[in-house]
């Protein structure tokens, strides 16, 4: 029982020492929690394009990868890049595909003050196909002036790009010859000779492109001024469709064809959770990082179109790859560890000095009880030496007994029992001094009486 009581005494002192540390740590945790990012949402929305387009196909593959990580990617079709941007700005989607060059960086926005949208990078080339009818070779867009041209539907990325290119060739955007036709509708109109040319922005394997490449009487503009376009429109690239690549037997196309290409870009809201941005970048790499008809393996994703500022997560991804923890841990485990790390790091930095001083504080709390007794004992000893009054010896004896009783009632850990015994020895030393003084005074009194 006595051992148990001794252990409980030690525990009481430990708790008395620990509670300030626990309080400071709790306050530190509360403060650190304010800087912890919330958990990523389990569902996000991506705005693509038509169901037959490449954007929609990419999104479906992204969705499968995100689903394996516990994230649902809702896919919404749209009329094109302009509608996608509107959805991002209105909060109707967190992610969207936007064709390169459709918009310039918003007015008033610069590198130091980016707008509410960010780019995760480009994922593929989007060749600009300009198909036309006729025997006369066309290799400059101004040669189409006065002809009926399909430039895409209102609000589509195709239309925005086509109007920019035609305007650079002095073909007015309000010309009645520029018709709002796109895709297979434009292809059919061109085959029926209802129009003379059509702008198509799509991958080489897209059905509409394959149909038009194989249609008798249709040709593709080979841009002889491609390098000039690259200077005027930095978001464009030059690519080559090799001779015979469409059909070796029919030798289609009959010569190398120089094409302009824009890029397909993944744009996100700036409040997209960083963990989801990193996960999307990994999906983009898996889906779009392979070699293709016009691209080399590893060429995408990359920051090609500068219409939107690059997100911080994408910048880090392109420099050093996926976050360290996501390389080796399951996604949700990595997210949890990252969130906890924000709290644990300052907690460790706070606890290290506290724990370093904890033993000293513990020892001080125990010793302080004994030190108080030593203080009373020292005052009494000084009183005896400086102002010894025989009439007060009985009072001094009572004070000593009080100090000794107080020391006897002290409950301190067994590890510090030596201090208690030392205190009692010192009390006895003062008591002996008191007895000595009392004996001396008694002897003096007897001597005086004899005289």
Coordinates of C-alpha atoms in Angstrom, one line a residue:
X1 CA 0.0 0.0 0.0
X2 CA 2.8 2.4 0.9
X3 CA 4.5 1.7 -2.4
X4 CA 1.3 2.4 -4.2
X5 CA 0.9 5.7 -2.3
X6 CA 4.5 6.6 -3.2
X7 CA 3.8 5.9 -6.9
X8 CA 0.6 8.0 -6.8
X9 CA 2.6 10.9 -5.3
X10 CA 5.1 10.7 -8.1
X11 CA 2.3 10.5 -10.7
X12 CA 0.7 13.6 -9.1
X13 CA 3.9 15.6 -9.5
X14 CA 4.3 14.3 -13.1
X15 CA 0.7 15.5 -13.9
X16 CA 1.3 18.8 -12.2
X17 CA 4.4 19.2 -14.4
X18 CA 2.8 17.9 -17.6
X19 CA -0.4 20.0 -17.6
X20 CA 1.3 23.3 -18.8
X21 CA 3.0 21.3 -21.5
X22 CA -0.3 19.7 -22.5
X23 CA -2.0 23.1 -22.5
X24 CA 0.7 24.8 -24.6
X25 CA 0.7 21.8 -27.0
X26 CA -3.1 21.9 -27.4
X27 CA -3.0 25.6 -28.2
X28 CA -0.2 24.9 -30.7
X29 CA -2.4 22.2 -32.3
X30 CA -5.4 24.6 -32.6
X31 CA -3.2 27.2 -34.2
X32 CA -1.6 24.7 -36.6
X33 CA -5.0 23.4 -37.6
X34 CA -5.9 26.8 -39.0
X35 CA -3.2 26.1 -41.7
X36 CA -4.3 22.6 -42.5
X37 CA -5.9 22.3 -46.0
X38 CA -9.4 20.7 -45.9
X39 CA -9.8 17.2 -47.2
X40 CA -10.2 17.0 -51.0
X41 CA -13.8 16.7 -52.3
X42 CA -14.8 13.2 -53.5
X43 CA -16.5 14.6 -56.6
X44 CA -15.6 17.2 -59.2
X45 CA -16.9 18.2 -62.6
X46 CA -15.1 18.5 -65.9
X47 CA -16.5 20.4 -68.9
X48 CA -15.4 18.9 -72.2
X49 CA -16.9 19.4 -75.7
X50 CA -19.1 17.2 -77.8
X51 CA -19.4 13.5 -77.1
X52 CA -17.7 12.7 -80.4
X53 CA -14.7 14.9 -79.6
X54 CA -11.3 14.2 -78.3
X55 CA -11.9 16.2 -75.1
X56 CA -14.7 13.9 -74.1
X57 CA -12.6 10.9 -74.8
X58 CA -9.7 12.2 -72.7
X59 CA -12.1 13.0 -69.8
X60 CA -13.5 9.5 -69.8
X61 CA -10.0 8.1 -69.4
X62 CA -9.2 10.6 -66.7
X63 CA -12.4 9.6 -64.9
X64 CA -11.4 5.9 -64.9
X65 CA -8.0 6.8 -63.3
X66 CA -9.5 9.1 -60.7
X67 CA -12.2 6.5 -59.9
X68 CA -9.4 4.1 -58.9
X69 CA -8.3 6.7 -56.4
X70 CA -11.8 7.2 -54.9
X71 CA -12.6 10.4 -56.8
X72 CA -15.7 10.7 -59.1
X73 CA -15.2 12.9 -62.2
X74 CA -18.5 14.1 -63.6
X75 CA -18.3 14.8 -67.3
X76 CA -20.4 17.5 -68.9
X77 CA -20.5 18.1 -72.6
X78 CA -20.5 21.6 -74.0
X79 CA -20.6 23.7 -77.1
X80 CA -16.9 24.5 -76.9
X81 CA -14.1 26.3 -75.2
X82 CA -16.0 29.5 -74.5
X83 CA -18.8 27.7 -72.7
X84 CA -16.2 25.7 -70.8
X85 CA -14.5 29.0 -69.6
X86 CA -17.9 30.4 -68.6
X87 CA -18.7 27.3 -66.5
X88 CA -15.4 27.6 -64.7
X89 CA -15.9 31.2 -64.0
X90 CA -19.5 30.5 -62.7
X91 CA -18.4 27.6 -60.5
X92 CA -20.4 25.1 -62.6
X93 CA -17.2 23.1 -63.2
X94 CA -13.8 22.7 -61.5
X95 CA -11.9 21.5 -64.6
X96 CA -12.4 22.1 -68.3
X97 CA -10.7 21.7 -71.6
X98 CA -9.9 24.9 -73.5
X99 CA -8.5 25.2 -76.9
X100 CA -5.2 27.1 -77.1
X101 CA -5.5 30.7 -78.4
X102 CA -9.2 30.9 -77.8
X103 CA -8.7 33.7 -75.3
X104 CA -5.9 36.0 -74.3
X105 CA -5.1 36.6 -70.7
X106 CA -7.9 38.7 -69.3
X107 CA -7.5 42.4 -69.4
X108 CA -5.6 43.8 -66.4
X109 CA -4.1 40.4 -65.6
X110 CA -0.4 40.0 -65.5
X111 CA 2.1 37.5 -64.2
X112 CA 1.9 39.0 -60.7
X113 CA -1.9 39.2 -60.6
X114 CA -3.2 36.1 -62.3
X115 CA -7.0 35.7 -62.8
X116 CA -9.3 33.1 -61.1
X117 CA -8.4 30.3 -63.6
X118 CA -5.1 28.3 -63.8
X119 CA -3.6 26.0 -66.4
X120 CA -2.5 22.5 -65.6
X121 CA -0.8 22.5 -69.1
X122 CA -1.4 21.3 -72.6
X123 CA -2.2 17.7 -73.3
X124 CA -2.1 17.3 -77.1
X125 CA -1.7 19.1 -80.4
X126 CA -4.9 20.0 -82.2
X127 CA -4.1 20.4 -85.9
X128 CA -5.8 23.2 -87.8
X129 CA -7.2 21.6 -90.9
X130 CA -8.4 23.9 -93.7
X131 CA -10.1 21.7 -96.3
X132 CA -11.1 23.3 -99.7
X133 CA -12.5 22.3 -103.0
X134 CA -11.0 23.0 -106.4
X135 CA -8.0 22.2 -108.6
X136 CA -6.1 25.3 -107.8
X137 CA -3.6 24.8 -105.0
X138 CA -4.2 27.0 -101.9
X139 CA -1.3 27.5 -99.5
X140 CA -2.1 30.9 -98.2
X141 CA -5.4 31.8 -96.4
X142 CA -5.9 35.1 -98.2
X143 CA -6.5 33.0 -101.4
X144 CA -9.8 32.0 -99.8
X145 CA -11.1 35.6 -99.7
X146 CA -14.6 35.8 -101.2
X147 CA -15.3 32.1 -100.8
X148 CA -17.8 30.5 -98.6
X149 CA -16.0 29.2 -95.5
X150 CA -17.3 27.2 -92.5
X151 CA -15.6 28.6 -89.4
X152 CA -17.4 26.8 -86.7
X153 CA -20.4 27.5 -84.5
X154 CA -20.7 30.6 -82.3
X155 CA -19.0 30.1 -79.0
X156 CA -16.7 27.3 -80.2
X157 CA -13.0 27.3 -80.1
X158 CA -12.7 26.6 -83.8
X159 CA -14.6 29.8 -84.7
X160 CA -12.4 32.0 -82.4
X161 CA -9.2 30.6 -83.9
X162 CA -10.5 30.6 -87.5
X163 CA -11.5 34.3 -87.3
X164 CA -8.1 35.2 -85.8
X165 CA -6.3 33.5 -88.7
X166 CA -8.6 35.0 -91.4
X167 CA -8.4 38.5 -89.9
X168 CA -4.6 38.3 -90.2
X169 CA -5.2 37.7 -93.9
X170 CA -7.5 40.7 -94.2
X171 CA -10.7 38.7 -94.3
X172 CA -13.2 40.4 -92.1
X173 CA -14.9 38.5 -89.3
X174 CA -18.3 40.0 -90.2
X175 CA -18.1 38.8 -93.8
X176 CA -21.4 37.0 -94.9
X177 CA -19.2 34.3 -96.4
X178 CA -18.1 33.0 -93.0
X179 CA -20.7 30.4 -92.1
X180 CA -21.4 28.9 -88.6
X181 CA -20.9 25.3 -89.6
X182 CA -18.6 22.7 -87.9
X183 CA -17.7 19.1 -87.8
X184 CA -19.6 16.6 -89.9
X185 CA -22.1 19.3 -90.9
X186 CA -19.3 21.3 -92.5
X187 CA -17.9 18.2 -94.1
X188 CA -21.2 17.3 -95.7
X189 CA -21.7 20.9 -96.9
X190 CA -18.3 20.9 -98.5
X191 CA -18.9 17.6 -100.2
X192 CA -22.3 18.9 -101.6
X193 CA -20.5 22.0 -102.8
X194 CA -22.6 24.2 -100.6
X195 CA -19.4 25.8 -99.2
X196 CA -15.9 26.2 -100.6
X197 CA -13.7 25.6 -97.5
X198 CA -14.0 24.5 -93.9
X199 CA -11.9 25.0 -90.8
X200 CA -11.6 21.8 -88.6
X201 CA -9.7 21.6 -85.4
X202 CA -9.4 18.0 -84.5
X203 CA -7.0 15.1 -84.1
X204 CA -5.9 13.2 -87.2
X205 CA -7.8 10.1 -86.2
X206 CA -11.1 12.0 -85.7
X207 CA -13.9 10.6 -88.0
X208 CA -14.6 14.0 -89.6
X209 CA -10.9 14.4 -90.5
X210 CA -10.7 10.9 -91.9
X211 CA -13.8 11.4 -94.0
X212 CA -12.5 14.6 -95.5
X213 CA -9.0 13.4 -96.1
X214 CA -10.5 10.5 -98.2
X215 CA -13.1 12.5 -100.0
X216 CA -12.4 12.9 -103.7
X217 CA -12.0 16.6 -104.7
X218 CA -11.1 17.8 -101.3
X219 CA -7.7 19.1 -100.4
X220 CA -5.9 20.4 -97.3
X221 CA -4.2 23.8 -97.1
X222 CA -0.4 23.4 -96.7
X223 CA 0.7 26.5 -94.9
X224 CA 3.6 27.9 -96.8
X225 CA 3.8 30.8 -94.3
X226 CA 3.7 28.6 -91.2
X227 CA 6.8 30.2 -89.6
X228 CA 5.2 33.6 -89.9
X229 CA 2.1 32.4 -88.1
X230 CA 4.2 31.1 -85.3
X231 CA 5.6 34.6 -84.7
X232 CA 2.2 36.2 -84.9
X233 CA 0.4 33.6 -82.8
X234 CA 2.8 32.2 -80.2
X235 CA 0.2 29.6 -79.1
X236 CA 0.5 27.8 -82.5
X237 CA 3.0 25.1 -83.5
X238 CA 4.0 23.8 -86.9
X239 CA 3.5 20.1 -87.6
X240 CA 3.8 18.0 -90.8
X241 CA 1.4 15.5 -92.3
X242 CA 3.8 13.2 -94.2
X243 CA 3.1 12.2 -97.8
X244 CA 1.1 9.0 -98.2
X245 CA 0.4 8.6 -94.5
X246 CA -3.4 8.6 -95.0
X247 CA -3.3 6.0 -97.8
X248 CA -0.1 4.6 -99.3
X249 CA -1.8 3.1 -102.3
X250 CA -3.6 6.3 -103.3
X251 CA -0.6 8.3 -102.1
X252 CA -2.7 10.5 -99.8
X253 CA -1.8 13.2 -99.2
X254 CA 0.3 13.5 -102.4
X255 CA 2.9 15.7 -100.7
X256 CA 4.1 16.6 -97.3
X257 CA 1.5 19.0 -95.8
X258 CA 2.5 21.7 -93.4
X259 CA -0.2 22.3 -90.8
X260 CA -0.6 24.7 -87.9
X261 CA -1.6 23.3 -84.6
X262 CA -3.0 24.7 -81.4
X263 CA -3.1 22.7 -78.2
X264 CA -5.8 21.2 -75.9
X265 CA -5.3 22.6 -72.5
X266 CA -6.6 21.6 -69.1
X267 CA -7.8 24.7 -67.2
X268 CA -8.9 24.6 -63.5
X269 CA -10.3 27.0 -61.0
X270 CA -7.7 28.5 -58.7
X271 CA -9.5 27.0 -55.6
X272 CA -9.2 23.4 -56.9
X273 CA -7.7 21.3 -54.0
X274 CA -3.9 20.9 -54.6
X275 CA -4.1 17.1 -54.1
X276 CA -6.7 16.9 -56.9
X277 CA -4.6 19.1 -59.2
X278 CA -1.7 16.7 -58.6
X279 CA -3.9 13.7 -59.2
X280 CA -5.2 15.2 -62.5
X281 CA -1.6 15.9 -63.6
X282 CA -0.8 12.3 -63.0
X283 CA -3.8 11.2 -65.1
X284 CA -2.8 13.6 -67.9
X285 CA 0.7 12.1 -67.9
X286 CA -0.7 8.6 -68.1
X287 CA -3.3 9.4 -70.8
X288 CA -1.5 12.0 -72.9
X289 CA 2.2 11.2 -72.3
X290 CA 2.5 8.5 -74.9
X291 CA 3.7 9.1 -78.4
X292 CA 1.1 9.9 -81.1
X293 CA 0.6 10.8 -84.7
X294 CA 2.1 14.3 -84.3
X295 CA 3.7 14.1 -80.8
X296 CA 6.7 12.4 -79.3
X297 CA 6.5 10.3 -76.1
X298 CA 6.8 12.5 -73.1
X299 CA 6.1 15.7 -75.1
X300 CA 2.8 16.2 -73.2
X301 CA 1.6 17.4 -70.7
X302 CA 3.5 20.6 -70.9
X303 CA 2.9 24.3 -70.5
X304 CA 2.6 25.4 -74.1
X305 CA -0.3 27.9 -74.2
X306 CA 0.3 31.0 -72.0
X307 CA -3.3 32.3 -72.1
X308 CA -3.7 31.3 -68.5
X309 CA -1.1 31.3 -65.7
X310 CA 0.3 28.0 -64.7
X311 CA -0.9 26.6 -61.4
X312 CA 1.6 26.3 -58.6
X313 CA 0.9 22.5 -58.4
X314 CA 1.6 22.1 -62.1
X315 CA 4.8 24.1 -61.9
X316 CA 6.1 21.8 -59.1
X317 CA 4.9 18.8 -61.0
X318 CA 6.8 19.7 -64.2
X319 CA 10.0 20.4 -62.1
X320 CA 10.0 17.4 -59.8
X321 CA 7.1 15.0 -60.7
X322 CA 4.3 13.9 -58.4
X323 CA 4.4 14.8 -54.7
X324 CA 6.8 12.5 -52.8
X325 CA 4.1 10.8 -50.6
X326 CA 1.8 10.1 -53.6
X327 CA 4.6 8.2 -55.3
X328 CA 4.7 5.6 -52.6
X329 CA 1.4 5.7 -50.7
X330 CA -2.2 5.3 -51.7
X331 CA -3.8 8.6 -52.6
X332 CA -5.9 9.1 -49.5
X333 CA -3.2 7.9 -47.2
X334 CA -0.8 10.4 -48.8
X335 CA -3.4 13.2 -48.4
X336 CA -3.9 12.3 -44.7
X337 CA -0.2 12.2 -44.0
X338 CA 0.3 15.6 -45.8
X339 CA -2.4 17.2 -43.8
X340 CA -1.1 15.7 -40.5
X341 CA 2.4 16.8 -41.4
X342 CA 1.3 20.5 -41.3
X343 CA 0.2 19.9 -37.7
X344 CA 2.9 17.5 -36.6
X345 CA 5.9 19.5 -37.7
X346 CA 5.1 22.6 -35.6
X347 CA 4.0 20.3 -32.8
X348 CA 7.4 18.6 -32.8
X349 CA 9.2 21.9 -32.9
X350 CA 7.2 23.0 -29.9
X351 CA 7.5 19.8 -27.9
X352 CA 11.2 19.4 -28.3
X353 CA 12.2 22.3 -26.1
X354 CA 9.3 21.7 -23.7
X355 CA 10.3 18.1 -23.2
X356 CA 13.9 19.1 -22.8
X357 CA 13.0 21.3 -19.8
X358 CA 10.3 19.0 -18.4
X359 CA 12.7 17.1 -16.1
X360 CA 14.1 20.3 -14.7
X361 CA 10.5 21.6 -14.1
X362 CA 9.6 18.4 -12.4
X363 CA 12.6 18.5 -10.1
X364 CA 12.0 22.2 -9.4
X365 CA 8.3 21.5 -8.3
X366 CA 9.5 18.8 -5.9
X367 CA 12.4 20.7 -4.5
X368 CA 10.3 23.9 -4.1
X369 CA 8.3 22.2 -1.3
X370 CA 11.5 21.4 0.6
X371 CA 13.1 24.8 -0.2
X372 CA 10.2 26.5 1.6
X373 CA 11.0 24.5 4.7
X374 CA 14.7 25.4 4.3
X375 CA 13.7 29.1 4.1
X376 CA 11.8 28.9 7.4
X377 CA 14.7 27.0 9.0
X378 CA 17.3 29.5 7.7
X379 CA 15.3 32.5 9.2
X380 CA 15.1 30.7 12.5
X381 CA 18.9 30.0 12.5
X382 CA 19.7 33.6 11.7
X383 CA 17.5 34.7 14.5
X384 CA 19.3 32.5 17.0
X385 CA 22.7 33.7 16.0
X386 CA 22.0 37.4 15.8
X387 CA 19.3 38.0 18.4
X388 CA 19.5 35.1 20.8
X389 CA 16.9 35.8 23.5
X390 CA 16.7 33.2 26.2
X391 CA 13.2 34.1 26.9
X392 CA 12.2 33.0 23.4
X393 CA 13.9 29.7 23.4
X394 CA 10.6 27.9 24.0
X395 CA 9.1 29.7 21.0
X396 CA 12.2 28.8 18.9
X397 CA 11.7 25.1 19.9
X398 CA 8.0 25.3 18.8
X399 CA 9.0 26.8 15.5
X400 CA 11.5 24.0 14.9
X401 CA 8.9 21.4 15.7
X402 CA 6.5 23.1 13.3
X403 CA 9.1 23.0 10.5
X404 CA 9.8 19.3 11.3
X405 CA 6.1 18.4 11.4
X406 CA 5.7 20.2 8.0
X407 CA 8.7 18.2 6.6
X408 CA 7.3 15.0 7.9
X409 CA 3.9 15.6 6.2
X410 CA 5.6 16.4 2.8
X411 CA 4.6 13.9 0.1
X412 CA 7.3 13.7 -2.4
X413 CA 8.4 11.0 -4.9
X414 CA 10.7 8.3 -3.5
X415 CA 13.5 9.4 -5.9
X416 CA 13.7 12.7 -3.8
X417 CA 13.6 11.1 -0.3
X418 CA 17.2 11.9 0.3
X419 CA 16.3 15.6 0.2
X420 CA 13.8 15.1 2.9
X421 CA 16.2 13.2 5.2
X422 CA 18.8 15.8 4.6
X423 CA 16.3 18.5 5.7
X424 CA 15.6 16.6 8.9
X425 CA 19.3 16.4 9.6
X426 CA 19.6 20.1 9.2
X427 CA 16.6 20.7 11.5
X428 CA 18.4 18.6 14.1
X429 CA 21.5 20.7 13.6
X430 CA 19.6 23.9 14.4
X431 CA 17.9 22.1 17.3
X432 CA 21.3 21.1 18.7
X433 CA 22.4 24.7 18.3
X434 CA 19.4 25.9 20.2
X435 CA 20.1 23.3 23.0
X436 CA 23.7 24.5 23.2
X437 CA 22.6 28.1 23.6
X438 CA 20.1 27.1 26.2
X439 CA 22.6 25.1 28.1
X440 CA 25.1 28.0 28.0
X441 CA 22.6 30.5 29.3
X442 CA 21.6 28.1 32.1
X443 CA 25.2 27.8 33.2
X444 CA 25.7 31.5 33.2
X445 CA 22.6 31.9 35.3
X446 CA 23.9 29.4 37.9
X447 CA 27.3 31.1 38.0
X448 CA 25.7 34.5 38.7
X449 CA 23.6 33.0 41.5
X450 CA 26.7 31.6 43.2
X451 CA 28.3 34.9 43.2

